[in-house]
């Protein structure tokens, strides 16, 4: 079997841009390029990659250089290119590898070869001064290894090297973080960077400074409200993103914003906003309420006071056409998803049961009416009534970031 191999010299991050054009479209058709293990080696792709990695790191160890870490996103690029070479039955370098491998590298390189066995391809590269230089370069931290078999059973090999300060493929830090102040809250927004081969983002975490209050959002979100902030305190916010390979570095902090206080009323007796035909003044007329309380379980009403029992969950059942929306902040969970009633007789359940977790705060609003609410909190007592100033405005009761249980709540439409 004849042997050929080529080396693309390592390049610094600033030197590669001049030769990068567009990402190539690569077919991985099995009919044209058989996967490793089917026709040119008895090993599976994973076994062949492991053997080459072992041989490379043995050479580096012998030279006094730290071993490389195989990285799945790098290997995906290398494998895709090996399959393209195998399909074409022609060895060549990938002109776009520097943009296809995960971003964040300070130096990158590529080795290719054909005609060798898995067991001796590393020896062949090591016998070539240029390929050897790539393999033994102390700057590189990670490697991707790819193998493709041509229809004629000829193996094509690719190595992609990268110098990284974090795991390649982990999500990039969000960009353009902005914050807008609210009442004891702030709405934080951001954008993201993408690159060819990126893994799907699975979530974001927003952190407030000072205080360290966090809020989490799904991978498709680009904004979230951070509640439980102290009025009059200036906050900045950073955001991290998460994918299957890990958590990104924190973003650049937003400009500072200062939340305002929620309106607080201290009426005598039950608050009675001017009723309308669809906005009852008596809470019992609007909702049927059940509370799940520590050591008691489900009970009618909004919880207990004076007994030191945590409120764990609430169920609100709509009795009129007054819709209510809410979400709970729960111990070790944080803010849970939003739930809304959808008509007379429908219910929402907030918090958890069977997990011995305290409910710490509630965020509530009604699209059709202003609402009042008050929480009885451990070590605090009744906090004072908070009222939305208009239909649809959110109010928050309870506390976050202080590990205090809510014991009871009162709601009025």
Short mmCIF file of N, CA, C and O in Angstrom, two decimals, residues 181-186 225-233 258-266 335 361-365 371-375 383-390 392-400:
data_model
loop_
_atom_site.label_atom_id
_atom_site.label_comp_id
_atom_site.label_asym_id
_atom_site.label_seq_id
_atom_site.Cartn_x
_atom_site.Cartn_y
_atom_site.Cartn_z
N UNK A 181 -34.24 48.45 34.52
CA UNK A 181 -34.71 48.38 35.90
C UNK A 181 -36.22 48.26 35.96
O UNK A 181 -36.95 48.84 35.14
N UNK A 182 -36.71 47.51 36.95
CA UNK A 182 -38.13 47.40 37.24
C UNK A 182 -38.35 47.58 38.72
O UNK A 182 -37.47 48.02 39.46
N UNK A 183 -39.53 47.19 39.18
CA UNK A 183 -39.85 47.28 40.60
C UNK A 183 -39.30 46.05 41.31
O UNK A 183 -39.77 44.93 41.12
N UNK A 184 -38.27 46.26 42.12
CA UNK A 184 -37.56 45.17 42.81
C UNK A 184 -37.13 44.08 41.83
O UNK A 184 -37.04 42.90 42.17
N UNK A 185 -36.84 44.48 40.61
CA UNK A 185 -36.47 43.52 39.57
C UNK A 185 -35.74 44.24 38.46
O UNK A 185 -35.62 45.47 38.45
N UNK A 186 -35.23 43.46 37.52
CA UNK A 186 -34.64 44.01 36.30
C UNK A 186 -34.86 42.99 35.19
O UNK A 186 -34.85 41.77 35.44
N UNK A 225 -36.52 38.09 33.47
CA UNK A 225 -36.66 39.02 34.58
C UNK A 225 -35.99 38.44 35.82
O UNK A 225 -36.19 37.28 36.17
N UNK A 226 -35.14 39.25 36.46
CA UNK A 226 -34.50 38.87 37.71
C UNK A 226 -35.26 39.57 38.83
O UNK A 226 -35.28 40.81 38.88
N UNK A 227 -35.89 38.80 39.69
CA UNK A 227 -36.72 39.37 40.75
C UNK A 227 -35.98 39.31 42.09
O UNK A 227 -34.92 38.69 42.22
N UNK A 228 -36.57 39.95 43.11
CA UNK A 228 -36.01 39.91 44.45
C UNK A 228 -34.87 40.86 44.68
O UNK A 228 -34.09 40.66 45.63
N UNK A 229 -34.72 41.90 43.84
CA UNK A 229 -33.64 42.86 44.01
C UNK A 229 -34.01 43.93 45.02
O UNK A 229 -35.19 44.20 45.27
N UNK A 230 -33.01 44.55 45.60
CA UNK A 230 -33.22 45.57 46.64
C UNK A 230 -33.41 46.94 46.00
O UNK A 230 -32.53 47.40 45.25
N UNK A 231 -34.53 47.61 46.25
CA UNK A 231 -34.74 48.94 45.68
C UNK A 231 -33.64 49.91 46.10
O UNK A 231 -33.16 49.86 47.24
N UNK A 232 -33.23 50.77 45.17
CA UNK A 232 -32.22 51.77 45.48
C UNK A 232 -30.79 51.28 45.37
O UNK A 232 -29.86 52.07 45.52
N UNK A 233 -30.59 49.99 45.12
CA UNK A 233 -29.25 49.44 44.96
C UNK A 233 -28.92 49.31 43.48
O UNK A 233 -29.74 48.82 42.71
N UNK A 258 -30.77 50.59 38.58
CA UNK A 258 -31.21 50.65 39.97
C UNK A 258 -32.70 50.38 40.06
O UNK A 258 -33.51 51.19 39.60
N UNK A 259 -33.12 49.24 40.61
CA UNK A 259 -34.55 48.94 40.73
C UNK A 259 -35.25 49.91 41.66
O UNK A 259 -34.65 50.48 42.58
N UNK A 260 -36.54 50.09 41.42
CA UNK A 260 -37.37 50.92 42.28
C UNK A 260 -38.18 50.03 43.22
O UNK A 260 -38.22 48.81 43.06
N UNK A 261 -38.84 50.65 44.19
CA UNK A 261 -39.64 49.90 45.15
C UNK A 261 -41.01 49.58 44.57
O UNK A 261 -41.55 50.32 43.75
N UNK A 262 -41.56 48.46 45.01
CA UNK A 262 -42.94 48.13 44.67
C UNK A 262 -43.88 49.01 45.47
O UNK A 262 -43.57 49.40 46.60
N UNK A 263 -45.03 49.37 44.90
CA UNK A 263 -46.02 50.11 45.70
C UNK A 263 -46.43 49.29 46.91
O UNK A 263 -46.68 48.08 46.80
N UNK A 264 -46.47 49.91 48.07
CA UNK A 264 -46.86 49.23 49.30
C UNK A 264 -48.03 49.96 49.91
O UNK A 264 -48.01 51.18 50.08
N UNK A 265 -49.09 49.20 50.21
CA UNK A 265 -50.26 49.77 50.86
C UNK A 265 -50.45 49.07 52.19
O UNK A 265 -50.13 47.89 52.34
N UNK A 266 -50.98 49.77 53.17
CA UNK A 266 -51.27 49.17 54.47
C UNK A 266 -52.70 49.49 54.84
O UNK A 266 -52.98 50.22 55.78
N UNK A 335 -36.63 30.12 40.32
CA UNK A 335 -37.91 30.47 39.72
C UNK A 335 -38.39 29.33 38.83
O UNK A 335 -37.67 28.85 37.96
N UNK A 361 -40.89 32.72 47.36
CA UNK A 361 -41.46 33.95 46.79
C UNK A 361 -42.49 33.58 45.73
O UNK A 361 -42.49 32.46 45.19
N UNK A 362 -43.36 34.53 45.44
CA UNK A 362 -44.33 34.40 44.36
C UNK A 362 -44.32 35.67 43.52
O UNK A 362 -44.23 36.78 44.06
N UNK A 363 -44.39 35.48 42.21
CA UNK A 363 -44.60 36.59 41.29
C UNK A 363 -45.98 36.40 40.69
O UNK A 363 -46.30 35.32 40.18
N UNK A 364 -46.83 37.43 40.77
CA UNK A 364 -48.23 37.30 40.36
C UNK A 364 -48.66 38.48 39.50
O UNK A 364 -48.16 39.60 39.65
N UNK A 365 -49.63 38.24 38.64
CA UNK A 365 -50.28 39.29 37.89
C UNK A 365 -51.58 38.77 37.29
O UNK A 365 -51.79 37.56 37.19
N UNK A 371 -54.06 43.60 41.18
CA UNK A 371 -54.20 42.66 42.28
C UNK A 371 -53.37 43.12 43.47
O UNK A 371 -52.42 43.89 43.33
N UNK A 372 -53.79 42.63 44.67
CA UNK A 372 -53.08 42.87 45.90
C UNK A 372 -52.55 41.54 46.41
O UNK A 372 -53.16 40.49 46.20
N UNK A 373 -51.43 41.57 47.13
CA UNK A 373 -50.91 40.34 47.72
C UNK A 373 -50.01 40.67 48.89
O UNK A 373 -49.42 41.76 48.96
N UNK A 374 -49.90 39.72 49.80
CA UNK A 374 -49.04 39.89 50.98
C UNK A 374 -48.54 38.52 51.39
O UNK A 374 -49.26 37.52 51.28
N UNK A 375 -47.30 38.44 51.86
CA UNK A 375 -46.71 37.19 52.31
C UNK A 375 -46.33 37.26 53.77
O UNK A 375 -45.87 38.29 54.27
N UNK A 383 -45.35 40.99 55.43
CA UNK A 383 -44.45 41.97 54.82
C UNK A 383 -45.11 43.31 54.53
O UNK A 383 -44.42 44.29 54.27
N UNK A 384 -46.40 43.36 54.53
CA UNK A 384 -47.10 44.55 54.05
C UNK A 384 -47.68 44.27 52.67
O UNK A 384 -47.08 43.56 51.86
N UNK A 385 -48.82 44.83 52.40
CA UNK A 385 -49.53 44.54 51.16
C UNK A 385 -48.86 45.22 49.98
O UNK A 385 -48.48 46.40 50.06
N UNK A 386 -48.72 44.49 48.89
CA UNK A 386 -48.21 45.05 47.65
C UNK A 386 -49.31 44.98 46.60
O UNK A 386 -50.02 43.98 46.50
N UNK A 387 -49.42 46.03 45.83
CA UNK A 387 -50.51 46.13 44.88
C UNK A 387 -49.99 46.54 43.51
O UNK A 387 -49.16 47.45 43.41
N UNK A 388 -50.45 45.87 42.47
CA UNK A 388 -50.12 46.31 41.12
C UNK A 388 -50.91 47.57 40.82
O UNK A 388 -52.04 47.75 41.31
N UNK A 389 -50.34 48.46 40.05
CA UNK A 389 -51.00 49.74 39.78
C UNK A 389 -51.89 49.69 38.55
O UNK A 389 -52.63 50.64 38.29
N UNK A 390 -51.84 48.57 37.80
CA UNK A 390 -52.66 48.47 36.59
C UNK A 390 -52.79 47.01 36.21
O UNK A 390 -51.96 46.17 36.60
N UNK A 392 -52.19 43.63 34.48
CA UNK A 392 -51.01 43.11 33.79
C UNK A 392 -49.70 43.42 34.46
O UNK A 392 -48.67 42.83 34.10
N UNK A 393 -49.68 44.32 35.43
CA UNK A 393 -48.42 44.64 36.11
C UNK A 393 -48.08 43.55 37.11
O UNK A 393 -48.94 43.07 37.85
N UNK A 394 -46.81 43.14 37.16
CA UNK A 394 -46.37 42.07 38.03
C UNK A 394 -46.06 42.60 39.43
O UNK A 394 -45.55 43.71 39.59
N UNK A 395 -46.37 41.79 40.44
CA UNK A 395 -45.92 42.08 41.79
C UNK A 395 -45.22 40.83 42.32
O UNK A 395 -45.51 39.70 41.91
N UNK A 396 -44.28 41.04 43.24
CA UNK A 396 -43.54 39.94 43.85
C UNK A 396 -43.66 40.03 45.35
O UNK A 396 -43.47 41.10 45.93
N UNK A 397 -43.99 38.91 45.99
CA UNK A 397 -44.06 38.84 47.44
C UNK A 397 -43.12 37.73 47.92
O UNK A 397 -42.76 36.83 47.16
N UNK A 398 -42.72 37.81 49.18
CA UNK A 398 -41.74 36.88 49.70
C UNK A 398 -40.33 37.41 49.50
O UNK A 398 -40.13 38.62 49.27
N UNK A 399 -39.35 36.55 49.58
CA UNK A 399 -37.96 36.94 49.42
C UNK A 399 -37.22 35.91 48.58
O UNK A 399 -37.64 34.76 48.48
N UNK A 400 -36.12 36.33 47.96
CA UNK A 400 -35.22 35.40 47.29
C UNK A 400 -33.80 35.71 47.76
O UNK A 400 -33.50 36.84 48.15
#
